[in-house]
PDB file of C-alpha atoms in Angstrom:
ATOM      1  CA  MET A   1      -2.980  -7.450 -18.391  1.00 75.00           C
ATOM      2  CA  THR A   2      -0.859  -4.441 -18.765  1.00 83.00           C
ATOM      3  CA  ALA A   3       1.458  -2.781 -16.232  1.00 79.00           C
ATOM      4  CA  PRO A   4      -0.684   0.315 -15.964  1.00 86.00           C
ATOM      5  CA  ALA A   5      -3.712  -1.579 -14.846  1.00 88.00           C
ATOM      6  CA  THR A   6      -1.862  -3.897 -12.757  1.00 85.00           C
ATOM      7  CA  LEU A   7      -0.047  -0.565 -10.838  1.00 85.00           C
ATOM      8  CA  ALA A   8      -3.886   0.848 -10.992  1.00 91.00           C
ATOM      9  CA  ILE A   9      -4.635  -2.023  -8.929  1.00 92.00           C
ATOM     10  CA  TYR A  10      -1.577  -1.820  -6.538  1.00 90.00           C
ATOM     11  CA  ALA A  11      -2.013   1.669  -6.025  1.00 90.00           C
ATOM     12  CA  GLY A  12      -5.902   1.367  -4.975  1.00 94.00           C
ATOM     13  CA  ALA A  13      -4.912  -1.299  -2.775  1.00 94.00           C
ATOM     14  CA  ALA A  14      -2.312   0.447  -1.392  1.00 93.00           C
ATOM     15  CA  LEU A  15      -4.631   3.952  -0.766  1.00 94.00           C
ATOM     16  CA  ALA A  16      -7.712   1.526   0.652  1.00 96.00           C
ATOM     17  CA  GLU A  17      -4.920  -0.379   3.311  1.00 95.00           C
ATOM     18  CA  ILE A  18      -3.102   2.554   4.546  1.00 95.00           C
ATOM     19  CA  ALA A  19      -6.306   4.398   4.799  1.00 95.00           C
ATOM     20  CA  GLY A  20      -8.088   1.812   6.885  1.00 96.00           C
ATOM     21  CA  CYS A  21      -4.656   0.818   9.075  1.00 95.00           C
ATOM     22  CA  PHE A  22      -4.750   5.245   9.670  1.00 94.00           C
ATOM     23  CA  ALA A  23      -8.544   4.640  11.105  1.00 96.00           C
ATOM     24  CA  VAL A  24      -7.435   2.385  13.638  1.00 96.00           C
ATOM     25  CA  TRP A  25      -4.249   4.306  14.351  1.00 95.00           C
ATOM     26  CA  ALA A  26      -6.534   7.235  14.724  1.00 95.00           C
ATOM     27  CA  TRP A  27      -8.785   5.505  17.166  1.00 97.00           C
ATOM     28  CA  MET A  28      -6.273   4.177  19.299  1.00 96.00           C
ATOM     29  CA  ARG A  29      -3.277   6.605  19.366  1.00 95.00           C
ATOM     30  CA  GLN A  30      -5.393   9.714  18.472  1.00 94.00           C
ATOM     31  CA  GLY A  31      -8.308   9.310  20.350  1.00 93.00           C
ATOM     32  CA  ALA A  32     -10.682   9.478  17.417  1.00 96.00           C
ATOM     33  CA  SER A  33     -14.228   8.100  17.830  1.00 97.00           C
ATOM     34  CA  ALA A  34     -14.281   4.283  17.369  1.00 96.00           C
ATOM     35  CA  LEU A  35     -17.150   5.441  14.795  1.00 97.00           C
ATOM     36  CA  TRP A  36     -13.355   5.791  12.652  1.00 96.00           C
ATOM     37  CA  LEU A  37     -13.589   1.717  12.427  1.00 97.00           C
ATOM     38  CA  VAL A  38     -16.390   1.816  10.118  1.00 97.00           C
ATOM     39  CA  PRO A  39     -15.224   2.752   7.039  1.00 96.00           C
ATOM     40  CA  GLY A  40     -11.319   1.749   8.699  1.00 97.00           C
ATOM     41  CA  ILE A  41     -13.029  -1.667   8.237  1.00 97.00           C
ATOM     42  CA  LEU A  42     -14.226  -1.364   4.737  1.00 98.00           C
ATOM     43  CA  SER A  43     -11.263   0.217   3.604  1.00 97.00           C
ATOM     44  CA  LEU A  44      -9.321  -2.873   4.637  1.00 97.00           C
ATOM     45  CA  ALA A  45     -12.245  -5.303   2.725  1.00 98.00           C
ATOM     46  CA  VAL A  46     -11.588  -3.585  -0.509  1.00 98.00           C
ATOM     47  CA  PHE A  47      -7.959  -3.470   0.332  1.00 96.00           C
ATOM     48  CA  ALA A  48      -7.996  -7.826   0.471  1.00 94.00           C
ATOM     49  CA  TRP A  49     -10.555  -7.726  -2.809  1.00 96.00           C
ATOM     50  CA  LEU A  50      -7.976  -5.275  -4.918  1.00 94.00           C
ATOM     51  CA  LEU A  51      -5.313  -7.611  -3.973  1.00 90.00           C
ATOM     52  CA  THR A  52      -7.399 -10.472  -5.529  1.00 90.00           C
ATOM     53  CA  LEU A  53      -7.354  -8.954  -8.416  1.00 91.00           C
ATOM     54  CA  ALA A  54      -3.935  -8.460  -8.660  1.00 86.00           C
ATOM     55  CA  PRO A  55      -2.603 -10.550 -12.292  1.00 80.00           C
ATOM     56  CA  SER A  56      -0.372 -13.530 -10.306  1.00 79.00           C
ATOM     57  CA  ASP A  57      -1.259 -17.548 -10.466  1.00 79.00           C
ATOM     58  CA  PHE A  58       0.159 -17.265  -7.071  1.00 83.00           C
ATOM     59  CA  ALA A  59      -1.506 -15.205  -3.716  1.00 84.00           C
ATOM     60  CA  GLY A  60       2.487 -14.550  -2.219  1.00 87.00           C
ATOM     61  CA  ARG A  61       3.863 -13.705  -5.647  1.00 85.00           C
ATOM     62  CA  ALA A  62       1.015 -10.944  -5.602  1.00 84.00           C
ATOM     63  CA  TYR A  63       1.717  -9.995  -1.978  1.00 87.00           C
ATOM     64  CA  ALA A  64       5.453  -9.903  -2.443  1.00 87.00           C
ATOM     65  CA  ALA A  65       5.103  -7.215  -5.195  1.00 85.00           C
ATOM     66  CA  TYR A  66       2.522  -5.080  -3.641  1.00 87.00           C
ATOM     67  CA  GLY A  67       4.938  -4.879  -0.623  1.00 90.00           C
ATOM     68  CA  GLY A  68       6.656  -2.424  -2.659  1.00 89.00           C
ATOM     69  CA  VAL A  69       4.512  -0.667  -4.095  1.00 87.00           C
ATOM     70  CA  TYR A  70       2.824  -0.197  -0.113  1.00 90.00           C
ATOM     71  CA  ILE A  71       6.414   1.277   0.805  1.00 93.00           C
ATOM     72  CA  ALA A  72       6.437   4.143  -1.747  1.00 91.00           C
ATOM     73  CA  ALA A  73       2.558   4.710  -1.031  1.00 92.00           C
ATOM     74  CA  SER A  74       3.148   4.972   2.656  1.00 93.00           C
ATOM     75  CA  LEU A  75       5.817   7.665   2.154  1.00 95.00           C
ATOM     76  CA  GLY A  76       3.309   9.186   0.039  1.00 94.00           C
ATOM     77  CA  TRP A  77       0.839   9.666   2.900  1.00 91.00           C
ATOM     78  CA  LEU A  78       3.578  10.383   4.990  1.00 94.00           C
ATOM     79  CA  TRP A  79       3.986  13.751   2.914  1.00 96.00           C
ATOM     80  CA  LEU A  80       0.516  14.127   1.416  1.00 95.00           C
ATOM     81  CA  VAL A  81      -1.537  13.278   4.582  1.00 91.00           C
ATOM     82  CA  GLU A  82       0.877  13.749   7.615  1.00 90.00           C
ATOM     83  CA  LYS A  83       2.821  16.493   6.482  1.00 96.00           C
ATOM     84  CA  GLN A  84       6.077  14.579   7.292  1.00 96.00           C
ATOM     85  CA  ARG A  85       8.274  14.978   3.758  1.00 97.00           C
ATOM     86  CA  PRO A  86      10.522  12.204   3.498  1.00 97.00           C
ATOM     87  CA  ASP A  87      14.084  12.458   3.436  1.00 97.00           C
ATOM     88  CA  ALA A  88      16.584  11.190   0.428  1.00 97.00           C
ATOM     89  CA  TRP A  89      17.163   7.567   2.875  1.00 97.00           C
ATOM     90  CA  GLU A  90      13.465   6.562   2.410  1.00 97.00           C
ATOM     91  CA  MET A  91      13.202   7.948  -1.141  1.00 96.00           C
ATOM     92  CA  THR A  92      16.241   5.784  -1.718  1.00 97.00           C
ATOM     93  CA  GLY A  93      15.035   2.875  -0.186  1.00 96.00           C
ATOM     94  CA  ALA A  94      11.315   3.333  -1.706  1.00 94.00           C
ATOM     95  CA  ALA A  95      12.731   3.173  -5.100  1.00 95.00           C
ATOM     96  CA  ILE A  96      14.844  -0.203  -4.772  1.00 95.00           C
ATOM     97  CA  CYS A  97      11.429  -1.651  -3.024  1.00 93.00           C
ATOM     98  CA  VAL A  98       9.543  -0.586  -6.177  1.00 91.00           C
ATOM     99  CA  LEU A  99      12.231  -2.008  -8.158  1.00 93.00           C
ATOM    100  CA  GLY A 100      12.186  -4.913  -6.570  1.00 93.00           C
ATOM    101  CA  ALA A 101       8.705  -5.587  -6.870  1.00 88.00           C
ATOM    102  CA  ALA A 102       8.386  -4.816 -10.510  1.00 87.00           C
ATOM    103  CA  ILE A 103      11.351  -7.585 -11.378  1.00 91.00           C
ATOM    104  CA  ILE A 104       9.001 -10.169  -9.066  1.00 87.00           C
ATOM    105  CA  LEU A 105       6.109  -9.221 -10.815  1.00 82.00           C
ATOM    106  CA  PHE A 106       7.143  -8.838 -14.156  1.00 84.00           C
ATOM    107  CA  ALA A 107      10.234 -11.092 -14.545  1.00 87.00           C
ATOM    108  CA  PRO A 108       9.671 -13.864 -16.902  1.00 89.00           C
ATOM    109  CA  ARG A 109       8.703 -17.218 -16.154  1.00 83.00           C
ATOM    110  CA  ALA A 110       9.963 -20.514 -17.078  1.00 80.00           C
ATOM    111  CA  ALA A 111       6.847 -22.440 -18.178  1.00 67.00           C
TER     112      ALA A 111
END
């Protein structure tokens, strides 16, 4: 699988997870209707399914690499949806995490 395809899987998974978790957040913390849980649960199911498509022979490696993408996507959500611009420290931390994710996922493995 190519790096762009892998990134697309992880980006889709991150969006689905963040949206699902936000639905629960909105219900529990912002007084939104319990009906928000329906798309939230569906979104979390899509998230789990997308991670099964990650090109890794081991779930732990796929999840570890996904973690870096999730952190960056969470800051994107913070900025685009919640209208709170990430500061330089958050952006630097996210860049380090994405680099770590790339190393975990794309490093050559001994046979």
